[in-house]
XYZ file of C-alpha atoms in Angstrom:
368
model
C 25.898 17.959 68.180
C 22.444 18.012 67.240
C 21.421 15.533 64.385
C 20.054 18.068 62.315
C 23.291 19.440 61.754
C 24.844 16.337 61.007
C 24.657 16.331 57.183
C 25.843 20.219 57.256
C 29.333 18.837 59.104
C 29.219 15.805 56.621
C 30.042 18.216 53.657
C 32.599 20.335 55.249
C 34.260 17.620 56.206
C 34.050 16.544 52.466
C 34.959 19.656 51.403
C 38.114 19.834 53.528
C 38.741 16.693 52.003
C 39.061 17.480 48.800
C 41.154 20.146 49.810
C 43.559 18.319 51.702
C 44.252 15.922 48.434
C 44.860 19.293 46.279
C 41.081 19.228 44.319
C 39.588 22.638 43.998
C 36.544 22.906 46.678
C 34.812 24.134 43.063
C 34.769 21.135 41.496
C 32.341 19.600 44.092
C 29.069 19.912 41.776
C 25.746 20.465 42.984
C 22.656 18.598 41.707
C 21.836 20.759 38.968
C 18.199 22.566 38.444
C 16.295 23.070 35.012
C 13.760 26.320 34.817
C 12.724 25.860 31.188
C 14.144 25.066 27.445
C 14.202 26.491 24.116
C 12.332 26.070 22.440
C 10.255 23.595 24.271
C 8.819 21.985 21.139
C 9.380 21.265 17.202
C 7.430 19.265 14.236
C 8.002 15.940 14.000
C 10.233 15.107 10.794
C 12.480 18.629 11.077
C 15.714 19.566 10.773
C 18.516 19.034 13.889
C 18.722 22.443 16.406
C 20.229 23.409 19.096
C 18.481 23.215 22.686
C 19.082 26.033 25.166
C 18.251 24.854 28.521
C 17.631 26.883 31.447
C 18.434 26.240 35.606
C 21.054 26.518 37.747
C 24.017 24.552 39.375
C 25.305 24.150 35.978
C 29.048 23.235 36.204
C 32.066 24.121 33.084
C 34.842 20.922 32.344
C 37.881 21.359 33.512
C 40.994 18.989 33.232
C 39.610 15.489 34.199
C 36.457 16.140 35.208
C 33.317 16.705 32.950
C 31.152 19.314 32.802
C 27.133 19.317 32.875
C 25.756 17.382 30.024
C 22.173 17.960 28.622
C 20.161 14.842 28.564
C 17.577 13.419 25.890
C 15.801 10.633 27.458
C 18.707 9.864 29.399
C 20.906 9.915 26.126
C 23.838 12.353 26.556
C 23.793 15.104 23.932
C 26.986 16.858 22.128
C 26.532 20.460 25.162
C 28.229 23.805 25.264
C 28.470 25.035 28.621
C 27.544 28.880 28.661
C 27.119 29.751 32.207
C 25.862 28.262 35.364
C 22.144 29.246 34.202
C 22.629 28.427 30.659
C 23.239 25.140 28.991
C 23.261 24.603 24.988
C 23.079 20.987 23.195
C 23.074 19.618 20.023
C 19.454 17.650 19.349
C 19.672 15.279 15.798
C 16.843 15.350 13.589
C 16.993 11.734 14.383
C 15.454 12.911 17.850
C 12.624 14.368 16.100
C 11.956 12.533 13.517
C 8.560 10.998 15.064
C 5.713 12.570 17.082
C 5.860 12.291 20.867
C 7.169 13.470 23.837
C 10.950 13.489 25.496
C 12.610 14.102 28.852
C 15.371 16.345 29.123
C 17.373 16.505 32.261
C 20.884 17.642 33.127
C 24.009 15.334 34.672
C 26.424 17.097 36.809
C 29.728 15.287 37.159
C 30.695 13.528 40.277
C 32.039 14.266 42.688
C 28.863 15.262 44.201
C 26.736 16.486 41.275
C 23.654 14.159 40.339
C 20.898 14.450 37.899
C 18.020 17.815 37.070
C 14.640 17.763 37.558
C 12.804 16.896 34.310
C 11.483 19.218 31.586
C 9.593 17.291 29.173
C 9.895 18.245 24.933
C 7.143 17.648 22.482
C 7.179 16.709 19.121
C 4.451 17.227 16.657
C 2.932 16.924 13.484
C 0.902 19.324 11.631
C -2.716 17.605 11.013
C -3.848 16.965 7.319
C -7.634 16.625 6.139
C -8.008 13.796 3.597
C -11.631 14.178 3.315
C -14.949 15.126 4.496
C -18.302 12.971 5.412
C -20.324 14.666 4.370
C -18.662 16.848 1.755
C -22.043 18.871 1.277
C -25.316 19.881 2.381
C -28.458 21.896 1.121
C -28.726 25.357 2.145
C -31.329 25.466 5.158
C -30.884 22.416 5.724
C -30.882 21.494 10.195
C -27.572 21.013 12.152
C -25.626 18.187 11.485
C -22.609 16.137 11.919
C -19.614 16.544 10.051
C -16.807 13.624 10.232
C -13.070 14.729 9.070
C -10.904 12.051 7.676
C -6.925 12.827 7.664
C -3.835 11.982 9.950
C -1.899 13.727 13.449
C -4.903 14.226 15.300
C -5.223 14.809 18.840
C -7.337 14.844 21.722
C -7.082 18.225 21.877
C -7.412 19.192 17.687
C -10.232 21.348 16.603
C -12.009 21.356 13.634
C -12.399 25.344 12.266
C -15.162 26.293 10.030
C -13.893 28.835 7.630
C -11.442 29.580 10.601
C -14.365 29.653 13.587
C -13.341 26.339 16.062
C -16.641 24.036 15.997
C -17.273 21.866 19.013
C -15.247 19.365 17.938
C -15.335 15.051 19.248
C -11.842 13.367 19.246
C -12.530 9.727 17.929
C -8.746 8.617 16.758
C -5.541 10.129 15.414
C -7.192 9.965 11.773
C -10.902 11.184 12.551
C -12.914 14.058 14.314
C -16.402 14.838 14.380
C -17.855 18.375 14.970
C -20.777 19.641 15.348
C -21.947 22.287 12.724
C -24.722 24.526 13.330
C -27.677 25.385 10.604
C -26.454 28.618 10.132
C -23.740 27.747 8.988
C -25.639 26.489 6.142
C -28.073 28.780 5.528
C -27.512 29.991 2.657
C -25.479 28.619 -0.801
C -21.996 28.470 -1.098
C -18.456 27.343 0.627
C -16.847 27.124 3.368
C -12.985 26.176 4.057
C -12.752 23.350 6.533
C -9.647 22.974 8.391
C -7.978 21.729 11.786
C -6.090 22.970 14.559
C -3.842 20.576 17.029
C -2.929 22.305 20.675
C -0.438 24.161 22.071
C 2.929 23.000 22.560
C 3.569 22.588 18.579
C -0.003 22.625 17.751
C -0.331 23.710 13.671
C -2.925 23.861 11.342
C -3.924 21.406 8.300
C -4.523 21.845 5.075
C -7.703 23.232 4.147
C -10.800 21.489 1.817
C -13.841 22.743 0.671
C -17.458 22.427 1.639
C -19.968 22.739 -0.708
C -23.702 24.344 0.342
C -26.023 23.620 -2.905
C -28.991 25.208 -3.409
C -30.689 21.993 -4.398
C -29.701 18.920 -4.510
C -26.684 18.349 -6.182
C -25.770 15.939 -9.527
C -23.938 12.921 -8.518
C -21.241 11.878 -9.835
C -21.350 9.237 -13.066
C -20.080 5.907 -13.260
C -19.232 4.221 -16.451
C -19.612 0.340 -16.983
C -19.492 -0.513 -20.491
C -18.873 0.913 -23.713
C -20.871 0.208 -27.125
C -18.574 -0.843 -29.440
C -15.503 -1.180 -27.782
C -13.058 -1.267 -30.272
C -12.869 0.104 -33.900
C -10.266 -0.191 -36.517
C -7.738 2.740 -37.433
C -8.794 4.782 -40.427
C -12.850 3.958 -40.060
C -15.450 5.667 -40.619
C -17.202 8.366 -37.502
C -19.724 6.376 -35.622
C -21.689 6.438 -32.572
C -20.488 5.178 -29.333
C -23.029 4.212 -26.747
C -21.836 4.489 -22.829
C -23.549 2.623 -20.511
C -23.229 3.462 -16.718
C -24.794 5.662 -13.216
C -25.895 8.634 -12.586
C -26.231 10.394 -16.489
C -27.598 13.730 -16.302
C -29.334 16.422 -18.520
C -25.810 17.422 -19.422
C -23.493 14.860 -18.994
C -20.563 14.449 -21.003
C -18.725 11.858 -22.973
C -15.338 12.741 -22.914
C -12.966 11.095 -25.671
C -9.320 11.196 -23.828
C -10.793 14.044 -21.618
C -11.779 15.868 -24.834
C -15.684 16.489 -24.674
C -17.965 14.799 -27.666
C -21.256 15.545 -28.597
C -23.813 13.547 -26.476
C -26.790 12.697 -26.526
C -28.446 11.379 -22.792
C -30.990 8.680 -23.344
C -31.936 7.629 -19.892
C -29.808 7.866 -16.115
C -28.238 4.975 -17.438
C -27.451 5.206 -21.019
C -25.427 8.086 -23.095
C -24.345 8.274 -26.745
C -21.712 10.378 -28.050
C -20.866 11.266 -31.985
C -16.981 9.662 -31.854
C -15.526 11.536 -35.213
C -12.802 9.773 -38.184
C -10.035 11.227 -36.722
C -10.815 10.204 -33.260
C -9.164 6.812 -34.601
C -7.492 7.557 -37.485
C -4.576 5.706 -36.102
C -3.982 3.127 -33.417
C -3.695 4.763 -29.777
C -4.729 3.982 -26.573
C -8.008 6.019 -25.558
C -9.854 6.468 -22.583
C -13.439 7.355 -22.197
C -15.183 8.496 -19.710
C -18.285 10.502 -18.414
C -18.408 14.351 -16.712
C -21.343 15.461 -14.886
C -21.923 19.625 -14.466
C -22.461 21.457 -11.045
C -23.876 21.651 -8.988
C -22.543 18.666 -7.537
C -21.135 16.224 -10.281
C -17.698 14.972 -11.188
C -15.910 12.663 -13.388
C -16.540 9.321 -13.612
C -13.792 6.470 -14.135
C -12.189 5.879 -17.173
C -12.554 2.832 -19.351
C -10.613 1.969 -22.338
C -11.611 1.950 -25.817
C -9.136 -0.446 -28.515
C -8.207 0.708 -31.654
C -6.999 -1.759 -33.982
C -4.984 -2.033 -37.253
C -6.275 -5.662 -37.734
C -10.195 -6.824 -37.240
C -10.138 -9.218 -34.767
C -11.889 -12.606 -35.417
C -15.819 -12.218 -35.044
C -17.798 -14.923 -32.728
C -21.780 -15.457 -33.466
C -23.405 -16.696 -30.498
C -27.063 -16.378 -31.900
C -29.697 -15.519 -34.299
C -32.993 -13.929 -34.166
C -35.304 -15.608 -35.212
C -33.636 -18.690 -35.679
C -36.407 -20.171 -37.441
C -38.799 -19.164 -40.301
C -41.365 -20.828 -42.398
C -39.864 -21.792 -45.801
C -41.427 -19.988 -48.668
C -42.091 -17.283 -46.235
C -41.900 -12.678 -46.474
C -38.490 -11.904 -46.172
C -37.330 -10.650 -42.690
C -34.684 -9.113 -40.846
C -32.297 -11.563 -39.447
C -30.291 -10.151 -35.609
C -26.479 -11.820 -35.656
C -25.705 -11.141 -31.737
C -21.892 -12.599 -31.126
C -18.452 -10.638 -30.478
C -15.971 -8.284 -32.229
C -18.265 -7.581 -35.052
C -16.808 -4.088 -36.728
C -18.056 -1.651 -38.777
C -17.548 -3.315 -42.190
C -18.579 -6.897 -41.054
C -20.527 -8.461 -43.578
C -23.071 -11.697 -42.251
C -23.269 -14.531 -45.302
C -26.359 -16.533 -45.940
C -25.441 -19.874 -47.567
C -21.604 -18.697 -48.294
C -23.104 -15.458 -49.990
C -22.175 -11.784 -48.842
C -25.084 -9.842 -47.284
C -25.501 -5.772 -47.239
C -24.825 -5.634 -43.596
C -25.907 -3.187 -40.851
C -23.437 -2.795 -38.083
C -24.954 -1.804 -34.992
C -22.466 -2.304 -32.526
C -19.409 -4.572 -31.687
C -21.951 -7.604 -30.599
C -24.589 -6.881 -33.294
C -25.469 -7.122 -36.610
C -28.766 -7.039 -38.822
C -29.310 -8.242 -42.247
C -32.075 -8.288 -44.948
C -32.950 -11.733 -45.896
C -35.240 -11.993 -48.680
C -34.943 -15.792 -49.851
């Protein structure tokens, strides 16, 4: 006998074999093949489905023997057996529930059988765009750089410019850069910024905005103190002062996001007409400063106290603190704390018409 025909007698021996101790020559399985799946991806975080894998060699149960089983990383799988070419098996969402990659092969029962070939499953998650560095440019301004912020990225995830893929630079699963061309910015106005992950899965993100100004754009304001700070319900209209960053021709003090008259005084200073019924009665209120297009935004908020009770007032100093006696009356400065409209300073225990200029100043005539 030659020895390449060795393994050939081997099995027909088998074969007779199984014969001989009444087993069906049938159920000696082959080691099954797999051709492809379907589908041969999903998002991470989806539902359960059912897998149809293709091949061949795929073998039915019968009584006491199993039939092929569909594998999931070497985890058996609840499988319907449809033919010899077609396999179908329950996959959990549990299975899916993060992004990656799985095996799936097929088990054929002993006797004989074995284990497929592997197809390999991927899981994915759509990208998302958090933000954008820069989130603007002037119009005819040179190429630059633009650096997407968000989540799912991979090496293979392209960054579109109102749908056009930009040369794009993978630099981690929560930022790209890509490389945006000056005409793309030629001229004033938007364009939607989005991103694309590959094929198998692949999806596209969310889209943002990108703003092309005409000139250079307002920033937005920040607010850092307010001037007075509190006032008691049922007062009279007064005039707040806001202190802060980035105050425009046209800024806006807003009164719980209700615009006020205002009044800009410098980049740094704003004052706003606050009216009686703005604190007629004792609610929490929130100021805070808007700044028009282009550009601009709304600053954060800080909170302004109205009271039913005047707090206790502190004096921390006077100016001047000294005059010559005998001397021209003057105006005295009372700089302290909680001072409200209404305070009254006394000179030697007597009341003094009082001018309230803000919760940490006051200003009196003094004429003896």
């Amino acid at each position: 006998m030659r020895s390449h025909e060795l393994p050939r007698m081997l099995g027909i021996v088998f074969l007779l074999t199984l014969a001989a101790i009444g087993l069906p020559v049938s159920s000696y399985a082959q080691v099954p093949g797999i051709t492809g799946v379907d589908p041969y991806y999903q998002m991470a975080g989806g539902p359960a489905f059912v897998l149809t894998v293709f091949g061949n060699n795929f073998v039915a149960a019968s009584p006491g023997i199993t039939g092929s089983t569909v594998q999931w990383n070497n985890n058996q799988r609840t499988t319907t057996f449809v033919s010899s070419g077609i396999l179908r098996a329950v996959i959990p969402a549990s299975d899916i529930a993060l992004p990656g990659t799985a095996n799936i092969t097929v088990l054929n029962p002993d006797p004989g059988g074995g284990v497929s070939n592997t197809a390999v499953f991927t899981i994915n998650q759509v990208p998302s765009i958090a933000g954008l560095t820069p989130s603007f440019q002037i119009a005819g301004q040179p190429a630059f750089v633009l650096t997407v912020n968000g989540a799912n990225f991979l090496p293979g995830s392209k960054v579109c410019w109102n749908g056009a893929l930009r040369t794009t630079t993978y630099v981690a699963s929560n930022q790209l850069r890509a490389d945006i061309p000056a005409s793309d910015i030629a001229s004033q106005g938007t364009a939607n910024i989005s991103v694309v992950n590959p094929d198998p899965g692949g999806g596209t993100s969310n889209q943002v905005t990108f703003t092309i100004y005409d000139s250079t754009p307002n920033p937005v304001p920040q607010v850092t103190t307010l001037s007075p700070s509190f006032n008691l319900a049922g007062g009279a209209p007064f005039t707040l002062t806001v202190t802060g960053t980035g105050f425009v021709s046209g800024s806006v003090v807003r009164w719980n996001l209700s615009p006020r008259s205002t009044t800009m005084v410098s980049s740094t200073q704003l004052r706003a007409d606050i009216l009686a019924s703005d604190i007629a009665t004792a609610v929490p209120v929130s100021v805070s400063v808007m700044n028009p297009v282009p550009g601009g935004g709304i600053s954060t908020s800080l909170g302004f106290t109205i009271s039913v009770n005047s707090p206790v007032p502190t004096v921390s100093s006077l100016n001047p603190s000294i005059v010559t006696r005998l001397g021209p009356s003057f105006v005295l400065t009372v700089s302290g704390s909680n001072f409200v409209s209404g305070s009254a300073v006394y000179w030697n225990g007597s009341m003094r018409p009082t001018t309230f200029v803000d919760n940490g100043t006051l200003r009196v005539n003094i004429n003896d």
